[in-house]
PDB file of C-alpha atoms in Angstrom:
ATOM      1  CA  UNK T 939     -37.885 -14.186  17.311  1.00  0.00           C
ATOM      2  CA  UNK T 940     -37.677 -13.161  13.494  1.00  0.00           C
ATOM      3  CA  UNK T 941     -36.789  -9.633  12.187  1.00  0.00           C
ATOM      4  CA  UNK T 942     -37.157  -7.768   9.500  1.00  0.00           C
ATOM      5  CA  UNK T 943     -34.822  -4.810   8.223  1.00  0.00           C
ATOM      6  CA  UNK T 944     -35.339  -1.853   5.921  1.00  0.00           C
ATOM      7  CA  UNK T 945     -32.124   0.110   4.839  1.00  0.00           C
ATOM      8  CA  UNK T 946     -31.609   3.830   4.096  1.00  0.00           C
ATOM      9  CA  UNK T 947     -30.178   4.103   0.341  1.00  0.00           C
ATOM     10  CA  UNK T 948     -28.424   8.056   0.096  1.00  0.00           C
ATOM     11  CA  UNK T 949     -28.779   9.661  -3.015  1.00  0.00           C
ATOM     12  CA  UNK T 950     -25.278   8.706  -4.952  1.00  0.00           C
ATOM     13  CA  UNK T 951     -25.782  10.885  -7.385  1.00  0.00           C
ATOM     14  CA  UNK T 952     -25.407  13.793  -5.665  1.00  0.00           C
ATOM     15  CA  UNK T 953     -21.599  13.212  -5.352  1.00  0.00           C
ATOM     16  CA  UNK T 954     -21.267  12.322  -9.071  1.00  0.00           C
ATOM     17  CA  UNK T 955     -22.797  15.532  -9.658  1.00  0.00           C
ATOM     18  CA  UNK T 956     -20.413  17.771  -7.698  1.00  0.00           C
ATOM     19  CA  UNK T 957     -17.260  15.831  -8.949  1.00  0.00           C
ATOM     20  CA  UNK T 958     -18.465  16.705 -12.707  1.00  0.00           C
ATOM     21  CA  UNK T 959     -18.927  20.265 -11.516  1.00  0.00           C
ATOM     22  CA  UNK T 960     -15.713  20.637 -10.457  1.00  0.00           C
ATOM     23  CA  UNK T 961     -13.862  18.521 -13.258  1.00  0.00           C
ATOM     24  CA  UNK T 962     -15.186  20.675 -15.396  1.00  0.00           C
ATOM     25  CA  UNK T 963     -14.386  24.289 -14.074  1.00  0.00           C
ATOM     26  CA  UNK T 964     -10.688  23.043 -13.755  1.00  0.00           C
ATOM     27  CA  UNK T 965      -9.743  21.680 -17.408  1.00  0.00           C
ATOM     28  CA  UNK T 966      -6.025  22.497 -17.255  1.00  0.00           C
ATOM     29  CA  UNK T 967      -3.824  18.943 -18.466  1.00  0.00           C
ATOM     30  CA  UNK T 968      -2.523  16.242 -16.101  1.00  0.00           C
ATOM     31  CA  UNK T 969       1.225  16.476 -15.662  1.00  0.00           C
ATOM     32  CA  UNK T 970       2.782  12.619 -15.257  1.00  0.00           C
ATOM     33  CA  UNK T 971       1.198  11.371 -12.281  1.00  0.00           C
ATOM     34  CA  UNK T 972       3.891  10.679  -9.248  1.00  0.00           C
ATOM     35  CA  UNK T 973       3.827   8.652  -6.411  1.00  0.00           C
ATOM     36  CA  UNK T 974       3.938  11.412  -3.186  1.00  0.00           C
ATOM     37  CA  UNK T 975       6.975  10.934  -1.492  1.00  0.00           C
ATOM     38  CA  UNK T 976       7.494  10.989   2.469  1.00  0.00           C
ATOM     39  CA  UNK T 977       9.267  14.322   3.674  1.00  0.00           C
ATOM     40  CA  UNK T 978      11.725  13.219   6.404  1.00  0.00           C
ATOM     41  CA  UNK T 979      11.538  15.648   9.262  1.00  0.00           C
ATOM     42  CA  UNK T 980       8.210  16.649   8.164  1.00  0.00           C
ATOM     43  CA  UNK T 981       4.040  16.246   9.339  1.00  0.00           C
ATOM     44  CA  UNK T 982       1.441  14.759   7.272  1.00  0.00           C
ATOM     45  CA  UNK T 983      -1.844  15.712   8.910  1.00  0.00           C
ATOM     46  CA  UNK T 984      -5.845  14.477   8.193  1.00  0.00           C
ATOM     47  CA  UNK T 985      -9.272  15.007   9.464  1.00  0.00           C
ATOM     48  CA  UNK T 986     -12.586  14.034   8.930  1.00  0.00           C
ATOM     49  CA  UNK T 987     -16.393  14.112  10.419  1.00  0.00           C
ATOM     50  CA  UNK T 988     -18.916  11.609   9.012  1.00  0.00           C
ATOM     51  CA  UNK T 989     -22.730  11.107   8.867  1.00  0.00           C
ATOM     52  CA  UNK T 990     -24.205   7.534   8.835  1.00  0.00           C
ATOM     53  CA  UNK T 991     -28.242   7.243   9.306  1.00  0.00           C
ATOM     54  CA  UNK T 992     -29.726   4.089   9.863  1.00  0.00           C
ATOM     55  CA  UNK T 993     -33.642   2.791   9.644  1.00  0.00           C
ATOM     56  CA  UNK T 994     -35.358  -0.382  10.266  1.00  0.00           C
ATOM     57  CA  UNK T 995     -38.276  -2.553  11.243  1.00  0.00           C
ATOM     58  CA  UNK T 996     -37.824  -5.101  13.826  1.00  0.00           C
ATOM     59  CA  UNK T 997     -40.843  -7.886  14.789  1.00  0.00           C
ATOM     60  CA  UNK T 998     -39.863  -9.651  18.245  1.00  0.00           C
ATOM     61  CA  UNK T 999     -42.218 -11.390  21.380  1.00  0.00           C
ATOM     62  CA  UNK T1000     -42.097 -10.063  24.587  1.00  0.00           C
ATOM     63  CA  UNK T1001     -42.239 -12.965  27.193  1.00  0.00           C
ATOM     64  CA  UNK T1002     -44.986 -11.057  29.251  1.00  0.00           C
ATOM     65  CA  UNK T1003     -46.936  -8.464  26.639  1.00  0.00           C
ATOM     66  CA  UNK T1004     -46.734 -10.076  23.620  1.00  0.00           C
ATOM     67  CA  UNK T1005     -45.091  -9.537  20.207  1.00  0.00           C
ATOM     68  CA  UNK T1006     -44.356  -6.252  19.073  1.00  0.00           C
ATOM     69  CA  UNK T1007     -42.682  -4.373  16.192  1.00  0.00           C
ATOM     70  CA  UNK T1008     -39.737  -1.807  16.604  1.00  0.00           C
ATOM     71  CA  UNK T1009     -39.520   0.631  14.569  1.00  0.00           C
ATOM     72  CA  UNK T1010     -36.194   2.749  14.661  1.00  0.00           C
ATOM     73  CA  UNK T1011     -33.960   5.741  13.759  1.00  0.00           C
ATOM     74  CA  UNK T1012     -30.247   6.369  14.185  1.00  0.00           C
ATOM     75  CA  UNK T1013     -27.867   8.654  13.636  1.00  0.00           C
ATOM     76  CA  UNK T1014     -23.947   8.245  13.783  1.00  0.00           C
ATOM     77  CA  UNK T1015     -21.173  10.676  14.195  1.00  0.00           C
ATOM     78  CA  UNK T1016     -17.516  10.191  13.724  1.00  0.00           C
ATOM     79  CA  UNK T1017     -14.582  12.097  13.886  1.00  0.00           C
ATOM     80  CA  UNK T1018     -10.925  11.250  12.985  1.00  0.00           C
ATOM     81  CA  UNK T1019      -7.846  12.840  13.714  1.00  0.00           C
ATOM     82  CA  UNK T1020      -4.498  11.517  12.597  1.00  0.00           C
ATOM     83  CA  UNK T1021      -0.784  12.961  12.714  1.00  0.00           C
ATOM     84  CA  UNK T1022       2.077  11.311  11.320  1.00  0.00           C
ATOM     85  CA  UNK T1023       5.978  12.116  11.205  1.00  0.00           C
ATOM     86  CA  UNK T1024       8.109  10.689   8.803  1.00  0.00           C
ATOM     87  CA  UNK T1025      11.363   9.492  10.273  1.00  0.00           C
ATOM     88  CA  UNK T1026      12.642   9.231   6.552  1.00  0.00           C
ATOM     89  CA  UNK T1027      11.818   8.403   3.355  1.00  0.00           C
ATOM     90  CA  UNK T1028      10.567   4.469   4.599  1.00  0.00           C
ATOM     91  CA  UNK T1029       9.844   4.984   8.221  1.00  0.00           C
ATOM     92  CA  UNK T1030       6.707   6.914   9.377  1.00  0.00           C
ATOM     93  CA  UNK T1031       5.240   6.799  12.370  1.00  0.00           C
ATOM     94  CA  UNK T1032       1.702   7.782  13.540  1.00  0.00           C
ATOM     95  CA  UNK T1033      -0.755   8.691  16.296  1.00  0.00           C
ATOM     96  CA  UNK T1034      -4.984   9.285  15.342  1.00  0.00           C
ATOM     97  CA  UNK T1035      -8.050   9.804  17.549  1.00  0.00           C
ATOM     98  CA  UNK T1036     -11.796   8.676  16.722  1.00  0.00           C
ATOM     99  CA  UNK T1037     -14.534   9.642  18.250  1.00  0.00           C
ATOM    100  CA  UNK T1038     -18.153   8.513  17.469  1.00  0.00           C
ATOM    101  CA  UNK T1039     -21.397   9.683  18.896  1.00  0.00           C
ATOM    102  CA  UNK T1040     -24.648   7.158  17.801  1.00  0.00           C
ATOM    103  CA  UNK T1041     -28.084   8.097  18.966  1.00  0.00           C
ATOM    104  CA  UNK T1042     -31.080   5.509  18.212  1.00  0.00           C
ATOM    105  CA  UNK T1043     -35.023   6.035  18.898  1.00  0.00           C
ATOM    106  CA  UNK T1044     -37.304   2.981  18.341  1.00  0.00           C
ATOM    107  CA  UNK T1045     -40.858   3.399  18.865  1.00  0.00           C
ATOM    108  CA  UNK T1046     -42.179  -0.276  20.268  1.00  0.00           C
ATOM    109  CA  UNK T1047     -45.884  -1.297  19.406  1.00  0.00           C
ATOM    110  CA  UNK T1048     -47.266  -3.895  20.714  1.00  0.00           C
ATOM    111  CA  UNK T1049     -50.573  -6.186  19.518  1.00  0.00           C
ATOM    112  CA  UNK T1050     -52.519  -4.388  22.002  1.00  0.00           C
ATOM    113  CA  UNK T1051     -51.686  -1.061  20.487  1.00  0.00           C
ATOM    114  CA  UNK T1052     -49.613  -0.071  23.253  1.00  0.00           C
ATOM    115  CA  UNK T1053     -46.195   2.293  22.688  1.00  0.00           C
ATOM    116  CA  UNK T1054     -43.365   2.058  24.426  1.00  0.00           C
ATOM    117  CA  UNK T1055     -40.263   5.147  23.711  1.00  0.00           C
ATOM    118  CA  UNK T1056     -36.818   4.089  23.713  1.00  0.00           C
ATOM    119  CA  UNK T1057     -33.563   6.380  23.319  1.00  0.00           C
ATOM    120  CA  UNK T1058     -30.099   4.952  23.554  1.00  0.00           C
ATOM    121  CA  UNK T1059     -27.126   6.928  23.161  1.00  0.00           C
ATOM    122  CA  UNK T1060     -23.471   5.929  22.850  1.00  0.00           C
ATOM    123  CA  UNK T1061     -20.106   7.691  22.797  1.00  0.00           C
ATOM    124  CA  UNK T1062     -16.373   6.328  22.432  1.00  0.00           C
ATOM    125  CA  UNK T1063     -12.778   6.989  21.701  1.00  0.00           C
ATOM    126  CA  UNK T1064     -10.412   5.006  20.615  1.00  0.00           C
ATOM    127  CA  UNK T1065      -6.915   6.022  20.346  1.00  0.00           C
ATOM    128  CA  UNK T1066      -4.580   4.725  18.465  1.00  0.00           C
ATOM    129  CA  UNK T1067      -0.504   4.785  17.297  1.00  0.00           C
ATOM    130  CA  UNK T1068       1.090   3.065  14.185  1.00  0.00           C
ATOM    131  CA  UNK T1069       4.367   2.519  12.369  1.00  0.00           C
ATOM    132  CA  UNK T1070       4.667   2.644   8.360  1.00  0.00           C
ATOM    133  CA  UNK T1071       7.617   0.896   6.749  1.00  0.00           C
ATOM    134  CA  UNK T1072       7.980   1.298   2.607  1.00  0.00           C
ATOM    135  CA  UNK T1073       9.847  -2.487   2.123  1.00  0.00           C
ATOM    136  CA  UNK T1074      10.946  -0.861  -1.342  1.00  0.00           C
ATOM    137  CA  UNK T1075      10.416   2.541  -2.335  1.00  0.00           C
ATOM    138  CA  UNK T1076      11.664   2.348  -5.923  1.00  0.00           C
ATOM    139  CA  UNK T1077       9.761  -0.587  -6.664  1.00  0.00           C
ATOM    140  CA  UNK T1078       6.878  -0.324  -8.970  1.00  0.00           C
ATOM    141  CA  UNK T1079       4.701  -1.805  -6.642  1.00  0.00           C
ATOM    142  CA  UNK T1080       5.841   0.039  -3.679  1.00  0.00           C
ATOM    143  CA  UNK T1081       5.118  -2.459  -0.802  1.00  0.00           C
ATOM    144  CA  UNK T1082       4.360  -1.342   2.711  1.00  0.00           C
ATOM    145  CA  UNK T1083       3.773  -2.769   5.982  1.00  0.00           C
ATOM    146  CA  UNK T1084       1.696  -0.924   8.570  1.00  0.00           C
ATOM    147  CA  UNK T1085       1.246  -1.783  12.422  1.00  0.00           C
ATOM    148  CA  UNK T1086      -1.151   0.184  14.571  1.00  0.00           C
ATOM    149  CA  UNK T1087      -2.400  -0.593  18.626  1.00  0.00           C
ATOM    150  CA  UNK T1088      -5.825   0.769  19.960  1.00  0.00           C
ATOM    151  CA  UNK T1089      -7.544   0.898  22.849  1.00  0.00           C
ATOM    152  CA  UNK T1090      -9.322  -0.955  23.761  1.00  0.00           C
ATOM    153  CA  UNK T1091      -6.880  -3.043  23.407  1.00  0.00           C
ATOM    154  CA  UNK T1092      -6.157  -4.500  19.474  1.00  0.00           C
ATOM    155  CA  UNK T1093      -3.867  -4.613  17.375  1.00  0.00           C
ATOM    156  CA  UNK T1094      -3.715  -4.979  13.335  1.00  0.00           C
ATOM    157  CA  UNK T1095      -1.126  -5.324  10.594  1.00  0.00           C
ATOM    158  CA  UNK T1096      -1.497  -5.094   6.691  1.00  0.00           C
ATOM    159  CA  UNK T1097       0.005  -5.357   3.596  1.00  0.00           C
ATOM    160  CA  UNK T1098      -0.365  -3.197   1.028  1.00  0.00           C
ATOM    161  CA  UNK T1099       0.603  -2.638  -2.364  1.00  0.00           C
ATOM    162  CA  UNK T1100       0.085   0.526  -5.416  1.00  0.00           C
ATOM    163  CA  UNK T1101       0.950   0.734  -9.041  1.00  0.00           C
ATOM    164  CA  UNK T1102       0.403   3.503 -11.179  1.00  0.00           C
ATOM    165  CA  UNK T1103      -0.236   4.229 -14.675  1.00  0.00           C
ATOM    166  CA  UNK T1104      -1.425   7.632 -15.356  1.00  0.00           C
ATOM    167  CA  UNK T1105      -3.864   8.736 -15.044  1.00  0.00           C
ATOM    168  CA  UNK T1106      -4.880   5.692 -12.889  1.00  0.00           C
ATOM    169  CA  UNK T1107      -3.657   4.182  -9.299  1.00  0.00           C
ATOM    170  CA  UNK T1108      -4.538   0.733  -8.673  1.00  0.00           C
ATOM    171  CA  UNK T1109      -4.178  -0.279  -4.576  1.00  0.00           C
ATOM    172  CA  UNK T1110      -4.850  -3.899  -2.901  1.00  0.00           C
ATOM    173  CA  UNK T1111      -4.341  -4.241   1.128  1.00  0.00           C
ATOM    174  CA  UNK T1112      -4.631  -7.549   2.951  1.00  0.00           C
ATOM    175  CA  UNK T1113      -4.856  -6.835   6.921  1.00  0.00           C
ATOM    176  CA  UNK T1114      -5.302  -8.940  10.165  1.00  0.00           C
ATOM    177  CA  UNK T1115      -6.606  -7.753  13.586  1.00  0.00           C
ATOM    178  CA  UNK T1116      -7.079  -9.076  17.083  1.00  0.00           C
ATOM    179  CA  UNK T1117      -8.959  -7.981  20.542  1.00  0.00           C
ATOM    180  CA  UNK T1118      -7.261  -8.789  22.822  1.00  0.00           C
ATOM    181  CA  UNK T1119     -10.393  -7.923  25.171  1.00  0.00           C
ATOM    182  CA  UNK T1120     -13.233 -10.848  25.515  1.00  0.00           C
ATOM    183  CA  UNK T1121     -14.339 -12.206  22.577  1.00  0.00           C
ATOM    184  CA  UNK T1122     -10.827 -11.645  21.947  1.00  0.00           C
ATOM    185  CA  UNK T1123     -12.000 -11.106  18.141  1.00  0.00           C
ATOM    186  CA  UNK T1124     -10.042 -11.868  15.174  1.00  0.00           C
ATOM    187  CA  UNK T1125     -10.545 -10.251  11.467  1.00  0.00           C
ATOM    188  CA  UNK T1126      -9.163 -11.206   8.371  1.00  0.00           C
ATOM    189  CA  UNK T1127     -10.188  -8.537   5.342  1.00  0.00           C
ATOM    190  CA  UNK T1128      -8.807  -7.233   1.587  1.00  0.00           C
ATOM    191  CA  UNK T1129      -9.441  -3.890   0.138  1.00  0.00           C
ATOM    192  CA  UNK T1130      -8.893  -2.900  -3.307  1.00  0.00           C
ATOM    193  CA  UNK T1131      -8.536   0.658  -4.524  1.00  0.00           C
ATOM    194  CA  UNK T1132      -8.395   2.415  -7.848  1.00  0.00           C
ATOM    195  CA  UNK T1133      -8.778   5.883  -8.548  1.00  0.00           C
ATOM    196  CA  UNK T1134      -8.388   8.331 -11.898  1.00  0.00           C
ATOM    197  CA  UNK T1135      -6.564  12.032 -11.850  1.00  0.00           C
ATOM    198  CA  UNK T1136      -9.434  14.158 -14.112  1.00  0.00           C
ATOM    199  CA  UNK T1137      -7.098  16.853 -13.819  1.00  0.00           C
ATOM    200  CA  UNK T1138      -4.402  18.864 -11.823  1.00  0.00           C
ATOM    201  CA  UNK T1139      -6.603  19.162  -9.207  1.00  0.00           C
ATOM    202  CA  UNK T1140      -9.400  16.766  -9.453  1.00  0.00           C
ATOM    203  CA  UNK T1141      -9.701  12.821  -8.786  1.00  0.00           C
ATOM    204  CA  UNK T1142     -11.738  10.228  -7.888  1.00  0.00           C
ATOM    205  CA  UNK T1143     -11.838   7.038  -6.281  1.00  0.00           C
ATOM    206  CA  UNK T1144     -13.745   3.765  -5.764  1.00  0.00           C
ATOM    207  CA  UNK T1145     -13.526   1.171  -3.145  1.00  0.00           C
ATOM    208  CA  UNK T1146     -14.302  -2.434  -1.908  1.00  0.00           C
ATOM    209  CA  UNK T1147     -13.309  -4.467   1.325  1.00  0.00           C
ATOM    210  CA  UNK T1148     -14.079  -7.309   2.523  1.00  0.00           C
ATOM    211  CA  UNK T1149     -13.779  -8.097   6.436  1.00  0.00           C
ATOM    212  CA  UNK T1150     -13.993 -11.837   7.619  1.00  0.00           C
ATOM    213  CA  UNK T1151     -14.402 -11.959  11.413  1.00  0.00           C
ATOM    214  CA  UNK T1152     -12.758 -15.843  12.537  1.00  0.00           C
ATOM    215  CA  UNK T1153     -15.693 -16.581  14.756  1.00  0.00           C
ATOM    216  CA  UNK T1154     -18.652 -18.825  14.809  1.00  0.00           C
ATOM    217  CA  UNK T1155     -21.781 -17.892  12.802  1.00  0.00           C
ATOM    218  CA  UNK T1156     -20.184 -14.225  12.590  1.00  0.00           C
ATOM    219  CA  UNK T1157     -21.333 -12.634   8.647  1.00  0.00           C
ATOM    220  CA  UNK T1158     -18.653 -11.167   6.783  1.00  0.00           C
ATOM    221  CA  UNK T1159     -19.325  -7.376   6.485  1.00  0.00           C
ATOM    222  CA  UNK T1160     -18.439  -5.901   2.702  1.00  0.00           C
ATOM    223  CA  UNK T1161     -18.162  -2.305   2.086  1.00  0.00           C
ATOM    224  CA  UNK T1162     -18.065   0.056  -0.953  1.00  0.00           C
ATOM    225  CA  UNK T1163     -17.032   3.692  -1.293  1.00  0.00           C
ATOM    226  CA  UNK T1164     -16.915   6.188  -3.761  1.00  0.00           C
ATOM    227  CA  UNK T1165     -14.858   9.638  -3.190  1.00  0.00           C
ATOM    228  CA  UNK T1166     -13.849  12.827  -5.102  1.00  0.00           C
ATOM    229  CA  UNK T1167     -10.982  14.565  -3.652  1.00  0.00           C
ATOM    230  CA  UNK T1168      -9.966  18.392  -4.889  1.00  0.00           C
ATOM    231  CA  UNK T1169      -6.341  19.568  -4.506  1.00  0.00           C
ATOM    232  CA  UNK T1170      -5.912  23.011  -3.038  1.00  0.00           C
ATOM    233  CA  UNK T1171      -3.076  23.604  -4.302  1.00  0.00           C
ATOM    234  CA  UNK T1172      -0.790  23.603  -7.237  1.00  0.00           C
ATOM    235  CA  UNK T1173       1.362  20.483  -5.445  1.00  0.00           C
ATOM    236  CA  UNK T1174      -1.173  18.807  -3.748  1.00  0.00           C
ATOM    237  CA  UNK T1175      -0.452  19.337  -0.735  1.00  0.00           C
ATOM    238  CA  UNK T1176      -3.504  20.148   1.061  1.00  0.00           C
ATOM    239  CA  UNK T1177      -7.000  18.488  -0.360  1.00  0.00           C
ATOM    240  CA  UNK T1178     -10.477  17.817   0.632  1.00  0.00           C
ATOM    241  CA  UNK T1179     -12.347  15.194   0.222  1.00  0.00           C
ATOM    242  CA  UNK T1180     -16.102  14.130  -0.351  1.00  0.00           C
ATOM    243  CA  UNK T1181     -16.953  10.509   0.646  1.00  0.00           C
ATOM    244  CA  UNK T1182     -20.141   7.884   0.236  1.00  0.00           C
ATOM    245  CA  UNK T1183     -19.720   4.654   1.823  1.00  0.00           C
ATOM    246  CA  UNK T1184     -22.374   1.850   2.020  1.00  0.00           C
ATOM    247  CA  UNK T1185     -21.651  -1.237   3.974  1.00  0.00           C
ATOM    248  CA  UNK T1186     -23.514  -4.880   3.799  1.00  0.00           C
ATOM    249  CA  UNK T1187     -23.141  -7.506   6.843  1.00  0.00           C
ATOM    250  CA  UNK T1188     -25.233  -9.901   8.185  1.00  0.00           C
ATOM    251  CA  UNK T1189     -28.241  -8.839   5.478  1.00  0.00           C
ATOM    252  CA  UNK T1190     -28.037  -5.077   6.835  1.00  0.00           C
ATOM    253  CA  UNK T1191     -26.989  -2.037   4.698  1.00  0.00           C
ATOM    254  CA  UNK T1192     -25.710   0.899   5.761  1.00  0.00           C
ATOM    255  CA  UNK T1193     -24.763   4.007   3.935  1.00  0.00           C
ATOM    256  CA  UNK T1194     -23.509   7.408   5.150  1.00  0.00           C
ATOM    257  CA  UNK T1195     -21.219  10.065   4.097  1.00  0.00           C
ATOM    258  CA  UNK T1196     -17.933  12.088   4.892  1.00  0.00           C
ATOM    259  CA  UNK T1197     -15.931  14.976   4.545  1.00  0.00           C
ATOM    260  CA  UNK T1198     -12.327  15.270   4.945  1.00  0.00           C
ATOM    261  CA  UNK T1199      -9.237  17.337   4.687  1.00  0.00           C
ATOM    262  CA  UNK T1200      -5.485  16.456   4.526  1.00  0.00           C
ATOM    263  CA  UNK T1201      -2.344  18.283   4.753  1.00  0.00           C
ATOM    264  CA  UNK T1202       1.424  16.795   4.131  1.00  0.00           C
ATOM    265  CA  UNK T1203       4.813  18.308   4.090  1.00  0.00           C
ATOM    266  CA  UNK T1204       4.457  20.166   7.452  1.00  0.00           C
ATOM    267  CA  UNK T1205       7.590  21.812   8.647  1.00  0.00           C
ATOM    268  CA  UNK T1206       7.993  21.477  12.553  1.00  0.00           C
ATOM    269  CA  UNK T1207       7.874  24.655  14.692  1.00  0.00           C
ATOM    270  CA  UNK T1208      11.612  25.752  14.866  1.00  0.00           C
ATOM    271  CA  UNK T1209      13.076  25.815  18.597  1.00  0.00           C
ATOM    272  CA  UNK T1210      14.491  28.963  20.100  1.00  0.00           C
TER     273      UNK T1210
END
């Protein structure tokens, strides 16, 4: 059985257009670009839905009607929810929620010119916790080591490093996971980050990872992003964010879209 895949390409200028828009209708100067410290005692909160459509052509043989050709549409949700407190100026710890809804209709034809309908729909949650140690804050390079569980059941750890030079921020993570559910799989992957402060409220960012699952004949999946994120505020405390993502594995491409918000230096409730 051979197959054949077309991929949806989103418009990436549209993002580059909006950034400009807004880079230019905020032209007040840069002040030296800091690293944002953790508030001990305090809430960093973050949200975000995302859109990813998917489209292709599949050519199979049916053991009792034939061959046919697939033809199919998707569309993915997500959601993501995460709360973290820091417990001081290393320690953080974290809790986050993501839910994804996928929905897929493929219209089978077969030689004959017969049409089957097919609808599948899928829906999960996976929660998850995590713990955020800074190994040394003043350094220039500010390493940090993250752990995080899910369920279903994996867990991950990573590496990660920053260095700034305004108005640039450079990033690289390295991270490991594991299932510990059957295939019990394990991923190796690198990211690297860098991103540019247009102005006091303005920035944007571009992306690249690389995941290698350990398994046999598994593809490596690479992804790209580019973002624009707009500060809210005169401290940057609350932003939103405008995403585009496209991802490559196995000779498929993918590419969707997300919007997000974020919130840090929440004071908790006082107790009566």
């Amino acid at each position: 059985m051979g197959f054949l895949r077309r991929p949806i390409v989103p418009a990436f200028s549209l993002l580059l257009l909006l950034g400009l828009s807004l880079a230019q209708s905020l032209p007040e100067p840069v002040d030296p670009l800091k690293r944002p410290e953790p508030e001990p005692g305090k809430l960093a909160f973050s949200a975000s839905i995302g859109y990813t459509p998917t489209g292709y052509t599949v050519v199979g043989l049916d053991e009792d009607r034939g061959p046919y050709t697939d033809q199919a549409a998707g569309h993915a949700f997500t959601a993501d929810l995460t709360l973290s407190y820091a417990l001081s100026e290393a320690l953080s710890f974290g809790a986050g929620l993501t839910g994804s809804f996928a929905y897929t209709q493929t219209l089978r034809t077969f030689a004959d010119e017969t049409r089957d309908y097919l609808d599948e729909t899928r829906v999960d949650l996976v929660p998850r916790i995590a713990l955020a140690y800074r190994l040394a804050p003043d350094h220039p390079l500010d390493p940090g080591l993250s752990l995080s569980l899910s369920y279903p059941w994996a867990a991950s750890a990573s590496l990660s490093l920053s260095f700034l030079r305004d108005p640039t921020v450079l990033s690289l993570s390295l991270e490991a996971s594991h299932g510990f559910n059957p295939p019990y799989p394990t991923t190796l992957g690198a990211s690297f980050g860098a991103g540019f402060v247009a102005n006091d409220r303005v920035s944007y960012r571009i992306s690249a990872a690389l995941g290698r699952p350990i398994a046999y004949a598994t593809p490596p999946t690479l992804t790209a992003a580019f973002g624009a994120d707009l500060a809210l505020d005169p401290e940057s405390k609350q932003s939103v964010s405008l995403t585009l993502r496209a991802s490559l594995s196995g000779g498929e491409m993918r590419a969707g879209l997300s919007l997000g918000y974020r919130a840090r230096g929440i004071a908790l409730p006082a107790v009566p």
